[in-house]
C-alpha cells in the first residue's frame, strides 16, 4: 500500500496482537491502516475532513461482571470506551451503532442498558443511527462509532524531542477492579472512575490544535499503551513513573498499570509547560508531562530507574 | 426530527422489534433513521454521495452451528450477511470492520475465519480497516460495513402501482437448515446456498438505476421481509405465492419462509417485464415479478389465495 495513511501500524506483544497479526498476514493488501485507535478512511468529507471509524466490544465476564455495575453504567461505560477511540484520533463523533448480544436473563434490562448508551452518546453529541440485536449466551455490547476530523492524531506520529503528556489522574479503575475482585467495596471515587469513564473528546481536539504529534487512549494501562504508541511511531518513550499523576491511595506502579482509564497519552512537540497550564485552566483537569520521546533504542518504553516488566498491560485474549 | 431521511422507520412484529422499539422510545430524538437495512448518514461525500453504515452479528448456536460449516464458510457467510444490507440500500462497499468474540476452542481457527471474511470482502472490493477481538464464551462475528451511494434505496419508498420483484431462486437455505436440524445431509445445491450466500451488490445498483423505489434484502424470509418493507412504506404488498421462483424440491410455502437468502425484494415502478428480461441477460440470475404494491388495506402483506400466518419469519430474539 503506497499511501502511508493506509499502511498497517506495528503493534505490541501479546496473544491479542498475535491473533491480529495472523489475520493481517492472511488479508495482505486487503487490510488497510489497521492498528491505530480508529481507522482513518479514504473517504473525503466536506471542509477537508476525513472519516474515522472504530468498533469496540464489552463482554460480560471479560470486561465486567453484572454485579459490579448498574445496567446504565454498563451501557455508558461501553459507549465511553468506543468514543474514547475517536478521542484518541482527535475526531468529532458523528454516529454510533449498537450491536447487542442478549441472554434471556438480561432481556428485562435492555432499556436500562440503552439509557446508559444514550446518556453517553448524548453527552458526546453523537446520534445513534443503527444496530443489531441477537440472542447470545453472555451479554455483549459491540459499539461502532464514526467520527470526522480535519487533523487526525495517530499513534504513529511521535518524534524524538516531543514531550509525553497525559490527561487526568491514574489508578482509580485499577484500584476499583482490585477491590471488586477481592470482594471488597471500592471507594466511591475509584468506583466512579471505573464505572463512569469519560472520553476526552474535546481535550483531544484542543491538544491536536496545539500541534500534538501522536496520541493513544489508555485502555490497557499507561505503560502498555505507551508501548503501543512507541512501537507505532518507531521511537522510545522515556517515562518517569513518579511523574504519573495518580488518585489517592494508589502507588506509582499501580497507576502505571491501571487499565480502562480512557485518559489520553499524547506526544506534544518541544516544551509542554505552557500547554499543561493552559489545558488545566481550560478543562479543570490536569495535563502532566510524564516523559519524553527519544530515538528508538532497546525497549520501546524505558522507565527512569525502574524495571520494565510492567509494560505488558492486560490482554483481552490471554 | 424534521428531515424525513432521519426519521425512524416503522418496524414489524416480534420480540426483536419490540426490544428495538423500547430502546428507541428511551433514546427519543437521539436515534435517527433507525429501521432500514442500513443507516443513511447525514455525512456528505464527494459526487453527491451519502455515507451508509450497517452492523450485523453472527453468533454461534444462534445463527449457525460449528459442525455445519467450515470456518471459511462461517467467515464468508457473516460477511455476506453484512454486505447484503449495503446491497439493499444500493450502496457500494467502502470499508469493513470485524469484531470477533473468540472462545479458546476457536483460537486455532481464527486465520481460517479471517480467510473467509477476506475472500468475501475482496469479492466485494471492500477494504478491511479495523476491528476488535475479545475473549467470549461463544464465537461471534460482528461486522460493520460502510458504503456510499448517490441514490439510496430505502425500505420506505414503495408506492401503489409498483411491481414487486425478487432476485434469484428461493428455498435453498431453508431446505439446508431443515436437513441439518434433522441430522440429514443437505443437497450440495442447498448446502451451497446456505453456507455461501452472495450479496447482490451490483444487482441492486442496476435496479436503483432502473428507477427502483424501495428494496430490502431477504434475511428473515421473503414474506417476513415483504412485511417489513410494506410497513416501512405504509402500503400493502399483494403477493402471489406460486410466482416465487424456487429451487428444486421445495414448496412455494417453504420458499416464502426460507431465511438468510440474501436475495433482494424490490419495488419497481409500473410494468417490470422489460427490467426482468434485461436483468436476467445482464446477471445470469432471474428477476421475477411476484406481486404488486397496493394502497394500505388490512394486513401489510396479502397473499392471493393463501393464509398469511407465514408472514412472521424467524426472530433473532425469541
Coordinates of C-alpha atoms in Angstrom, one line a residue:
Chain A
X1 CA 0.0 0.0 0.0
X2 CA 1.7 3.1 -1.1
X3 CA -0.2 5.7 0.9
X4 CA 1.4 5.7 4.4
X5 CA -2.0 6.5 5.9
X6 CA -3.2 3.2 4.6
X7 CA -0.3 1.1 5.9
X8 CA -0.9 -1.1 8.9
X9 CA 0.8 0.1 12.1
X10 CA 3.3 -2.0 14.1
X11 CA 1.6 -3.5 17.2
X12 CA 2.9 -4.7 20.6
X13 CA 3.3 -8.1 22.2
X14 CA 0.6 -10.5 23.4
X15 CA -1.9 -13.1 22.3
X16 CA -4.4 -10.5 21.2
X17 CA -1.9 -8.8 18.8
X18 CA -0.5 -12.2 17.7
X19 CA -4.0 -13.1 16.6
X20 CA -4.4 -9.8 14.8
X21 CA -1.1 -10.2 13.1
X22 CA -2.1 -13.6 11.8
X23 CA -5.3 -12.2 10.4
X24 CA -3.4 -9.3 8.8
X25 CA -1.0 -11.7 7.2
X26 CA -3.9 -13.6 5.7
X27 CA -5.6 -10.5 4.4
X28 CA -2.5 -8.9 2.8
X29 CA -3.3 -5.6 1.0
X30 CA -7.0 -6.0 1.7
X31 CA -6.4 -4.8 5.2
X32 CA -5.5 -1.1 5.4
X33 CA -4.5 1.2 8.2
X34 CA -5.2 -1.4 10.9
X35 CA -3.5 -0.9 14.3
X36 CA -4.5 2.6 15.3
X37 CA -7.2 3.6 17.8
X38 CA -9.6 4.1 14.9
X39 CA -9.4 3.6 11.2
X40 CA -8.9 6.7 9.1
X41 CA -10.9 6.1 5.9
X42 CA -10.1 7.1 2.4
X43 CA -13.4 8.9 2.3
X44 CA -13.2 12.7 1.9
X45 CA -15.9 14.7 3.7
X46 CA -16.5 18.4 3.3
X47 CA -14.2 21.0 4.8
X48 CA -11.1 18.9 4.3
X49 CA -12.3 16.4 6.9
X50 CA -11.7 12.6 6.8
X51 CA -13.9 9.9 8.1
X52 CA -12.8 7.9 11.2
X53 CA -14.3 4.7 12.4
X54 CA -13.8 2.3 15.3
X55 CA -15.5 -0.7 16.8
X56 CA -15.2 -1.9 20.4
X57 CA -16.8 -4.8 22.3
X58 CA -17.7 -5.0 26.0
X59 CA -18.4 -8.6 27.0
X60 CA -19.8 -9.8 30.3
X61 CA -17.3 -11.7 32.5
X62 CA -14.5 -10.5 30.2
X63 CA -14.7 -6.7 30.6
X64 CA -17.1 -6.6 33.6
X65 CA -19.3 -8.6 35.9
X66 CA -23.0 -8.0 36.2
X67 CA -22.9 -7.4 39.9
X68 CA -20.3 -4.7 39.7
X69 CA -22.4 -2.0 37.9
X70 CA -25.9 -0.9 37.1
X71 CA -27.1 -1.6 33.6
X72 CA -27.0 2.1 32.9
X73 CA -23.3 2.1 33.9
X74 CA -22.6 -0.9 31.7
X75 CA -24.1 0.8 28.7
X76 CA -22.4 4.1 29.4
X77 CA -19.0 2.6 30.1
X78 CA -19.1 0.5 26.8
X79 CA -20.1 3.7 24.9
X80 CA -17.4 5.7 26.6
X81 CA -14.8 3.1 25.7
X82 CA -15.8 3.2 22.0
X83 CA -15.9 7.0 21.9
X84 CA -12.5 7.1 23.6
X85 CA -11.0 5.7 20.4
X86 CA -12.4 8.6 18.5
X87 CA -10.9 10.9 21.1
X88 CA -7.5 9.3 20.6
X89 CA -7.8 10.4 16.9
X90 CA -9.0 13.9 17.8
X91 CA -12.1 13.2 15.9
X92 CA -15.6 14.5 16.5
X93 CA -18.3 11.8 16.9
X94 CA -20.8 11.7 14.1
X95 CA -22.7 8.4 14.5
X96 CA -23.0 5.3 16.7
X97 CA -24.2 1.8 16.0
X98 CA -25.0 -0.6 18.9
X99 CA -24.8 -4.4 18.3
X100 CA -26.2 -6.2 21.3
X101 CA -25.9 -9.9 22.2
X102 CA -28.6 -10.5 24.8
X103 CA -29.1 -13.6 27.0
X104 CA -32.7 -14.1 28.3
X105 CA -31.6 -13.1 31.8
X106 CA -30.8 -9.6 30.5
X107 CA -33.9 -9.1 28.4
X108 CA -35.6 -7.1 31.1
X109 CA -32.6 -4.7 31.5
X110 CA -32.4 -3.7 27.8
X111 CA -34.0 -0.3 28.3
X112 CA -31.6 0.5 31.2
X113 CA -28.6 -0.5 29.1
X114 CA -30.0 1.6 26.3
X115 CA -30.4 4.5 28.7
X116 CA -26.7 4.3 29.6
X117 CA -25.7 4.2 26.0
X118 CA -28.0 7.1 25.2
X119 CA -26.8 9.3 28.0
X120 CA -23.2 8.9 27.0
X121 CA -24.0 9.4 23.3
X122 CA -26.0 12.5 24.1
X123 CA -23.1 13.9 26.1
X124 CA -20.9 13.4 23.1
X125 CA -23.5 14.9 20.7
X126 CA -23.4 11.6 18.8
X127 CA -26.6 10.3 17.1
X128 CA -27.5 6.6 17.4
X129 CA -28.2 5.5 13.8
X130 CA -28.5 1.8 13.9
X131 CA -27.5 -1.5 15.4
X132 CA -28.3 -5.2 15.7
X133 CA -29.8 -7.4 18.4
X134 CA -29.2 -11.1 18.8
X135 CA -29.7 -13.8 21.3
X136 CA -26.4 -14.8 23.0
X137 CA -25.2 -16.8 26.0
X138 CA -23.5 -13.7 27.5
X139 CA -24.3 -10.0 27.3
X140 CA -22.1 -8.2 24.8
X141 CA -22.3 -4.6 23.5
X142 CA -20.3 -4.1 20.3
X143 CA -20.3 -0.4 19.6
X144 CA -19.2 1.1 16.3
X145 CA -18.5 4.8 16.3
X146 CA -17.9 7.1 13.3
X147 CA -16.3 10.4 13.5
X148 CA -14.7 13.1 11.4
X149 CA -11.5 15.1 11.7
X150 CA -9.5 17.5 9.6
X151 CA -6.4 16.8 11.7
X152 CA -6.3 13.2 12.8
X153 CA -4.0 12.3 15.7
X154 CA -2.4 8.9 15.0
X155 CA -0.3 6.6 17.2
X156 CA 2.5 6.7 14.7
X157 CA 3.4 10.4 14.7
X158 CA 5.6 10.8 17.9
X159 CA 9.1 12.2 17.2
X160 CA 12.3 12.5 19.3
X161 CA 12.2 15.7 21.2
X162 CA 8.4 15.5 21.9
X163 CA 7.2 15.8 25.4
X164 CA 4.9 12.9 26.6
X165 CA 1.9 14.2 28.5
X166 CA -1.2 12.5 30.0
X167 CA -4.6 13.8 30.9
X168 CA -6.2 13.2 34.3
X169 CA -5.1 11.2 37.3
X170 CA -4.4 7.4 37.1
X171 CA -5.1 4.4 39.2
X172 CA -8.8 4.7 40.1
X173 CA -10.2 2.0 37.7
X174 CA -7.4 -0.4 38.7
X175 CA -8.0 0.1 42.4
X176 CA -11.7 -0.4 42.0
X177 CA -11.1 -3.6 40.0
X178 CA -8.7 -5.0 42.7
X179 CA -11.3 -4.2 45.3
X180 CA -14.1 -5.9 43.3
X181 CA -12.1 -9.0 42.6
X182 CA -11.2 -9.2 46.2
X183 CA -14.8 -9.0 47.3
X184 CA -14.3 -5.5 48.8
X185 CA -16.2 -2.3 48.2
X186 CA -14.2 0.3 46.2
X187 CA -14.0 3.8 47.4
X188 CA -16.7 6.0 45.8
X189 CA -14.1 7.9 43.8
X190 CA -12.5 4.7 42.5
X191 CA -15.8 3.2 41.7
X192 CA -16.9 6.2 39.8
X193 CA -13.7 6.2 37.7
X194 CA -14.3 2.5 37.0
X195 CA -18.0 2.6 36.2
X196 CA -18.3 6.1 34.6
X197 CA -15.3 6.9 32.5
X198 CA -15.4 9.9 30.3
X199 CA -14.0 10.0 26.8
X200 CA -11.6 13.0 26.4
X201 CA -13.1 14.2 23.1
X202 CA -12.8 18.0 23.5
X203 CA -9.5 17.7 25.2
X204 CA -8.0 15.7 22.3
X205 CA -9.2 18.3 19.8
X206 CA -7.7 21.0 21.9
X207 CA -4.3 19.1 22.0
X208 CA -4.5 18.5 18.3
X209 CA -4.9 22.2 17.7
X210 CA -1.9 22.8 19.9
X211 CA 0.2 20.8 17.5
X212 CA 0.2 17.3 19.1
X213 CA 2.1 14.7 17.0
X214 CA 0.5 11.5 18.3
X215 CA -2.0 10.2 20.8
X216 CA -3.4 7.0 22.3
X217 CA -6.2 6.4 24.8
X218 CA -5.3 4.4 27.9
X219 CA -7.3 1.2 27.8
X220 CA -4.7 -1.4 28.6
X221 CA -2.7 0.7 31.1
X222 CA -0.5 3.7 30.8
X223 CA 2.7 1.7 30.2
X224 CA 1.2 -0.8 27.9
X225 CA -0.4 1.9 25.8
X226 CA 2.9 3.9 25.8
X227 CA 4.5 0.8 24.4
X228 CA 1.9 0.6 21.6
X229 CA 2.4 4.3 20.7
X230 CA 6.2 3.9 20.8
X231 CA 6.1 0.9 18.5
X232 CA 3.7 2.5 16.2
X233 CA 5.9 5.6 16.0
X234 CA 9.2 3.7 15.9
X235 CA 10.6 5.6 18.8
X236 CA 11.4 5.1 22.5
X237 CA 9.4 6.7 25.3
X238 CA 11.4 7.6 28.3
X239 CA 9.0 7.8 31.2
X240 CA 9.2 8.9 34.8
X241 CA 7.0 6.6 36.9
X242 CA 6.9 9.0 39.7
X243 CA 5.6 11.8 37.5
X244 CA 2.4 10.0 36.7
X245 CA -0.4 11.8 38.4
X246 CA -2.4 9.5 40.5
X247 CA -5.5 9.3 42.6
X248 CA -5.3 8.9 46.4
X249 CA -4.3 5.5 47.8
X250 CA -2.5 4.0 44.7
X251 CA 1.2 3.6 44.1
X252 CA 3.0 4.8 41.0
X253 CA 3.3 1.3 39.7
X254 CA -0.5 0.7 40.2
X255 CA -1.2 4.0 38.4
X256 CA 1.0 2.9 35.5
X257 CA -0.7 -0.5 35.2
X258 CA -4.3 0.6 35.7
X259 CA -6.4 -0.1 32.6
X260 CA -9.7 1.3 31.2
X261 CA -8.7 4.8 32.3
X262 CA -9.8 6.3 29.0
X263 CA -7.4 9.2 29.6
X264 CA -5.0 10.2 26.8
X265 CA -1.3 9.9 26.4
X266 CA -0.1 12.5 23.9
X267 CA 3.2 13.4 22.2
X268 CA 3.5 17.2 22.2
X269 CA 6.3 18.9 20.4
X270 CA 9.0 20.6 22.5
X271 CA 8.5 22.0 25.9
X272 CA 4.9 21.3 27.0
X273 CA 4.8 23.6 30.1
X274 CA 2.6 26.3 28.6
X275 CA 0.2 23.7 27.2
X276 CA -0.2 22.0 30.5
X277 CA -1.0 25.3 32.2
X278 CA -3.5 26.4 29.6
X279 CA -5.1 22.9 29.4
X280 CA -5.7 22.7 33.2
X281 CA -7.3 26.2 33.1
X282 CA -9.5 25.2 30.2
X283 CA -10.7 21.8 31.3
X284 CA -10.3 21.7 35.1
X285 CA -8.3 18.5 34.5
X286 CA -4.5 18.1 34.9
X287 CA -2.3 17.7 31.8
X288 CA 1.0 16.4 33.1
X289 CA 4.4 15.8 31.5
X290 CA 5.5 12.2 32.3
X291 CA 8.5 11.8 30.0
X292 CA 9.9 12.5 26.6
X293 CA 10.3 10.8 23.2
X294 CA 13.8 9.8 22.2
X295 CA 15.2 7.9 19.2
X296 CA 14.4 4.2 19.2
X297 CA 16.9 2.3 21.4
X298 CA 16.3 -1.0 23.1
X299 CA 12.8 -1.4 24.7
X300 CA 10.0 0.9 23.3
X301 CA 9.4 2.2 26.8
X302 CA 12.2 3.0 29.2
X303 CA 11.4 3.8 32.8
X304 CA 13.8 6.1 34.7
X305 CA 15.1 4.0 37.5
X306 CA 12.5 1.1 37.4
X307 CA 12.3 -2.3 35.8
X308 CA 10.0 -2.5 32.7
X309 CA 8.2 -5.7 33.2
X310 CA 5.1 -3.6 34.0
X311 CA 4.9 -2.8 30.3
X312 CA 2.6 -5.6 29.4
X313 CA -0.8 -4.4 30.5
X314 CA -3.7 -6.8 30.2
X315 CA -4.6 -8.7 27.2
X316 CA -8.1 -9.4 26.1
X317 CA -7.3 -12.8 24.6
X318 CA -5.0 -14.4 27.1
Chain B
X1 CA -36.8 15.0 13.5
X2 CA -37.9 17.2 10.6
X3 CA -35.8 15.6 7.9
X4 CA -37.7 12.5 6.7
X5 CA -34.4 10.7 6.0
X6 CA -33.6 11.0 9.7
X7 CA -37.0 9.7 10.9
X8 CA -37.1 6.2 12.3
X9 CA -38.9 3.7 10.1
X10 CA -42.0 1.6 11.2
X11 CA -41.0 -2.0 12.0
X12 CA -42.8 -5.3 12.1
X13 CA -43.9 -7.6 14.9
X14 CA -41.9 -9.8 17.2
X15 CA -39.7 -9.8 20.3
X16 CA -36.7 -8.4 18.4
X17 CA -38.6 -5.4 17.1
X18 CA -40.3 -4.9 20.5
X19 CA -36.9 -4.7 22.1
X20 CA -35.7 -2.2 19.4
X21 CA -38.9 -0.1 19.9
X22 CA -38.3 0.0 23.6
X23 CA -34.8 1.3 23.1
X24 CA -35.9 3.8 20.5
X25 CA -38.5 5.2 23.0
X26 CA -35.7 5.6 25.5
X27 CA -33.5 7.4 23.1
X28 CA -36.0 9.8 21.6
X29 CA -34.5 12.2 19.1
X30 CA -31.0 10.9 19.7
X31 CA -31.9 7.9 17.5
X32 CA -32.1 8.8 13.8
X33 CA -33.1 6.9 10.7
X34 CA -33.2 3.5 12.5
X35 CA -35.2 0.7 11.0
X36 CA -33.8 0.4 7.5
X37 CA -31.3 -2.2 6.2
X38 CA -28.5 0.3 6.8
X39 CA -28.3 3.8 8.3
X40 CA -28.1 6.7 5.8
X41 CA -25.8 9.2 7.5
X42 CA -26.0 12.9 7.3
X43 CA -22.4 12.9 6.1
X44 CA -21.9 14.3 2.6
X45 CA -19.2 12.7 0.5
X46 CA -18.0 13.9 -2.9
X47 CA -20.0 13.5 -6.1
X48 CA -23.4 13.9 -4.3
X49 CA -22.9 10.6 -2.4
X50 CA -24.0 9.8 1.1
X51 CA -22.5 7.6 3.6
X52 CA -24.3 4.3 4.6
X53 CA -23.5 2.1 7.5
X54 CA -24.8 -1.1 9.0
X55 CA -23.7 -3.6 11.6
X56 CA -24.6 -7.3 11.7
X57 CA -23.8 -10.1 14.1
X58 CA -23.4 -13.9 13.5
X59 CA -23.4 -15.8 16.8
X60 CA -22.6 -19.5 17.2
X61 CA -25.6 -21.6 18.1
X62 CA -27.9 -18.7 17.2
X63 CA -27.1 -18.2 13.5
X64 CA -25.1 -21.3 12.9
X65 CA -23.6 -24.4 14.5
X66 CA -19.9 -25.2 14.3
X67 CA -20.4 -28.6 12.7
X68 CA -22.5 -27.2 9.8
X69 CA -19.8 -25.2 8.0
X70 CA -16.1 -24.8 7.6
X71 CA -14.5 -21.7 9.4
X72 CA -14.0 -20.2 6.0
X73 CA -17.7 -20.5 5.2
X74 CA -18.7 -19.1 8.6
X75 CA -16.5 -16.0 8.0
X76 CA -17.7 -15.6 4.4
X77 CA -21.3 -16.0 5.3
X78 CA -21.2 -13.5 8.2
X79 CA -19.5 -11.0 5.8
X80 CA -22.1 -11.6 3.0
X81 CA -24.9 -11.0 5.5
X82 CA -23.4 -7.7 6.5
X83 CA -22.7 -6.6 2.9
X84 CA -26.2 -7.6 1.9
X85 CA -27.5 -4.7 4.0
X86 CA -25.4 -2.4 1.8
X87 CA -26.9 -4.1 -1.3
X88 CA -30.4 -3.5 0.0
X89 CA -29.5 0.3 0.0
X90 CA -27.9 0.1 -3.4
X91 CA -24.7 1.2 -1.8
X92 CA -21.1 0.4 -2.8
X93 CA -18.9 -1.1 -0.1
X94 CA -16.2 1.2 1.2
X95 CA -14.9 -0.3 4.4
X96 CA -15.4 -3.3 6.8
X97 CA -14.7 -3.7 10.5
X98 CA -14.6 -7.1 12.1
X99 CA -15.3 -7.5 15.9
X100 CA -14.7 -11.1 17.0
X101 CA -15.7 -12.8 20.2
X102 CA -13.4 -15.8 20.4
X103 CA -13.7 -18.8 22.8
X104 CA -10.5 -20.7 23.5
X105 CA -11.8 -23.6 21.4
X106 CA -11.9 -21.4 18.3
X107 CA -8.5 -19.8 18.8
X108 CA -6.8 -22.1 16.3
X109 CA -9.4 -21.4 13.6
X110 CA -9.0 -17.6 13.6
X111 CA -7.0 -17.5 10.4
X112 CA -9.5 -19.7 8.6
X113 CA -12.4 -17.4 9.7
X114 CA -10.3 -14.4 8.6
X115 CA -9.8 -16.1 5.2
X116 CA -13.5 -16.4 4.7
X117 CA -14.1 -12.8 5.7
X118 CA -11.3 -11.7 3.4
X119 CA -12.4 -13.7 0.4
X120 CA -15.9 -12.2 0.6
X121 CA -14.6 -8.7 1.3
X122 CA -12.2 -9.0 -1.7
X123 CA -15.0 -10.1 -4.0
X124 CA -17.0 -7.0 -2.9
X125 CA -13.9 -4.8 -3.4
X126 CA -14.2 -3.8 0.3
X127 CA -11.1 -3.0 2.3
X128 CA -10.9 -4.3 5.9
X129 CA -10.0 -1.2 8.0
X130 CA -10.3 -2.3 11.6
X131 CA -11.9 -4.4 14.2
X132 CA -11.8 -5.7 17.7
X133 CA -11.0 -9.1 19.3
X134 CA -12.2 -10.3 22.7
X135 CA -12.5 -13.5 24.6
X136 CA -16.0 -14.8 24.8
X137 CA -18.0 -17.9 25.7
X138 CA -19.3 -18.4 22.2
X139 CA -17.9 -17.4 18.8
X140 CA -19.4 -14.2 17.4
X141 CA -18.6 -12.1 14.3
X142 CA -20.0 -8.6 14.5
X143 CA -19.3 -7.0 11.1
X144 CA -19.8 -3.3 10.4
X145 CA -19.8 -2.2 6.8
X146 CA -19.7 1.3 5.4
X147 CA -20.8 2.1 1.9
X148 CA -21.6 5.1 -0.3
X149 CA -24.4 5.8 -2.6
X150 CA -25.8 8.7 -4.6
X151 CA -29.2 7.1 -4.9
X152 CA -30.0 5.1 -1.7
X153 CA -32.8 2.5 -2.0
X154 CA -34.8 2.6 1.2
X155 CA -37.4 0.2 2.6
X156 CA -39.9 3.1 2.8
X157 CA -40.2 4.1 -0.8
X158 CA -42.7 1.6 -2.3
X159 CA -45.8 3.2 -3.9
X160 CA -49.1 1.8 -5.1
X161 CA -48.7 0.7 -8.7
X162 CA -45.2 -0.6 -8.2
X163 CA -44.3 -4.1 -9.3
X164 CA -42.8 -6.4 -6.6
X165 CA -39.8 -8.3 -8.0
X166 CA -37.2 -10.6 -6.4
X167 CA -33.8 -11.7 -7.5
X168 CA -32.7 -15.3 -7.6
X169 CA -34.5 -18.5 -6.5
X170 CA -35.7 -19.2 -3.0
X171 CA -35.8 -22.1 -0.6
X172 CA -32.2 -23.4 -0.6
X173 CA -31.1 -22.1 2.8
X174 CA -34.3 -23.2 4.4
X175 CA -34.1 -26.7 3.0
X176 CA -30.5 -27.0 4.0
X177 CA -31.4 -25.8 7.5
X178 CA -34.2 -28.3 7.9
X179 CA -31.9 -31.1 6.8
X180 CA -29.2 -30.0 9.2
X181 CA -31.6 -29.7 12.1
X182 CA -33.0 -33.2 11.3
X183 CA -29.5 -34.7 11.2
X184 CA -29.6 -35.2 7.5
X185 CA -27.2 -34.1 4.7
X186 CA -28.5 -31.2 2.6
X187 CA -28.2 -31.5 -1.2
X188 CA -25.0 -29.9 -2.5
X189 CA -27.0 -27.1 -4.1
X190 CA -29.0 -26.3 -0.9
X191 CA -25.8 -26.5 1.2
X192 CA -24.0 -24.1 -1.1
X193 CA -26.9 -21.6 -0.9
X194 CA -26.9 -21.9 2.9
X195 CA -23.1 -21.7 3.5
X196 CA -22.1 -19.4 0.7
X197 CA -24.6 -16.7 0.1
X198 CA -23.8 -13.8 -2.2
X199 CA -24.7 -10.2 -1.5
X200 CA -26.5 -8.8 -4.6
X201 CA -24.5 -5.5 -4.7
X202 CA -24.2 -4.9 -8.4
X203 CA -27.7 -6.1 -9.0
X204 CA -29.0 -3.6 -6.5
X205 CA -27.2 -0.7 -8.1
X206 CA -28.5 -1.8 -11.5
X207 CA -32.1 -1.9 -10.1
X208 CA -31.6 1.5 -8.5
X209 CA -30.5 3.0 -11.8
X210 CA -33.7 1.5 -13.4
X211 CA -35.7 3.6 -11.0
X212 CA -36.5 1.2 -8.2
X213 CA -38.5 2.8 -5.4
X214 CA -37.6 0.6 -2.4
X215 CA -35.7 -2.6 -1.5
X216 CA -35.0 -5.0 1.3
X217 CA -32.7 -8.0 1.5
X218 CA -34.2 -11.3 2.4
X219 CA -32.8 -12.4 5.8
X220 CA -35.9 -13.3 7.8
X221 CA -37.8 -14.9 4.9
X222 CA -39.5 -13.4 1.8
X223 CA -42.8 -12.9 3.4
X224 CA -41.4 -11.6 6.7
X225 CA -39.2 -9.1 4.8
X226 CA -42.1 -8.2 2.5
X227 CA -44.0 -7.4 5.7
X228 CA -41.1 -5.1 6.9
X229 CA -41.0 -3.3 3.6
X230 CA -44.8 -2.8 3.4
X231 CA -44.9 -1.4 7.0
X232 CA -41.9 0.9 6.3
X233 CA -43.6 2.2 3.1
X234 CA -47.1 2.4 4.6
X235 CA -48.5 0.2 1.8
X236 CA -49.8 -3.3 1.2
X237 CA -47.9 -5.9 -0.9
X238 CA -50.2 -8.2 -2.8
X239 CA -48.1 -11.3 -3.5
X240 CA -48.6 -14.5 -5.5
X241 CA -47.0 -17.4 -3.5
X242 CA -46.9 -19.5 -6.7
X243 CA -44.9 -16.9 -8.6
X244 CA -42.0 -17.1 -6.2
X245 CA -39.1 -18.7 -8.1
X246 CA -37.8 -21.6 -6.1
X247 CA -35.0 -24.2 -6.1
X248 CA -35.8 -27.9 -6.8
X249 CA -37.5 -29.8 -4.1
X250 CA -39.1 -27.1 -2.1
X251 CA -42.8 -26.0 -1.9
X252 CA -43.9 -22.4 -2.5
X253 CA -44.6 -22.0 1.2
X254 CA -41.1 -23.2 2.1
X255 CA -39.6 -20.8 -0.5
X256 CA -41.6 -18.0 1.0
X257 CA -40.4 -18.7 4.6
X258 CA -36.8 -19.5 3.9
X259 CA -34.5 -17.1 5.7
X260 CA -30.9 -15.9 5.1
X261 CA -31.4 -16.0 1.3
X262 CA -29.7 -12.6 0.9
X263 CA -31.7 -12.1 -2.3
X264 CA -33.4 -8.8 -2.8
X265 CA -37.1 -7.8 -2.8
X266 CA -37.6 -4.6 -4.8
X267 CA -40.4 -2.3 -5.7
X268 CA -40.1 -1.3 -9.3
X269 CA -42.4 1.4 -10.8
X270 CA -45.0 0.2 -13.3
X271 CA -44.7 -2.9 -15.5
X272 CA -41.4 -4.6 -14.7
X273 CA -41.3 -7.1 -17.7
X274 CA -38.5 -5.3 -19.6
X275 CA -36.5 -4.9 -16.5
X276 CA -36.8 -8.6 -15.7
X277 CA -35.6 -9.6 -19.2
X278 CA -32.7 -7.1 -19.2
X279 CA -31.7 -8.1 -15.6
X280 CA -31.6 -11.8 -16.4
X281 CA -29.4 -11.2 -19.5
X282 CA -27.1 -9.0 -17.5
X283 CA -26.6 -11.1 -14.4
X284 CA -27.5 -14.6 -15.4
X285 CA -29.9 -14.6 -12.4
X286 CA -33.7 -14.4 -12.6
X287 CA -35.5 -11.3 -11.7
X288 CA -39.2 -12.3 -11.1
X289 CA -42.4 -10.4 -10.6
X290 CA -44.1 -11.8 -7.5
X291 CA -46.8 -9.3 -6.9
X292 CA -47.7 -5.6 -6.8
X293 CA -47.9 -2.7 -4.4
X294 CA -51.4 -1.5 -3.5
X295 CA -52.7 1.1 -1.1
X296 CA -52.6 0.1 2.5
X297 CA -55.5 -2.1 3.5
X298 CA -55.6 -4.7 6.3
X299 CA -52.5 -6.8 6.6
X300 CA -49.3 -5.3 5.2
X301 CA -48.9 -8.5 3.0
X302 CA -51.8 -10.1 1.3
X303 CA -51.3 -13.5 -0.4
X304 CA -53.5 -14.3 -3.3
X305 CA -55.4 -17.3 -2.2
X306 CA -53.4 -18.3 0.8
X307 CA -53.5 -17.7 4.6
X308 CA -50.9 -15.2 5.9
X309 CA -49.7 -16.8 9.1
X310 CA -46.4 -17.4 7.2
X311 CA -45.6 -13.8 7.4
X312 CA -43.7 -14.0 10.6
X313 CA -40.4 -15.3 9.6
X314 CA -37.9 -16.1 12.3
X315 CA -37.0 -13.8 15.1
X316 CA -33.4 -13.4 16.4
X317 CA -34.6 -12.8 20.0
X318 CA -37.5 -15.2 20.6

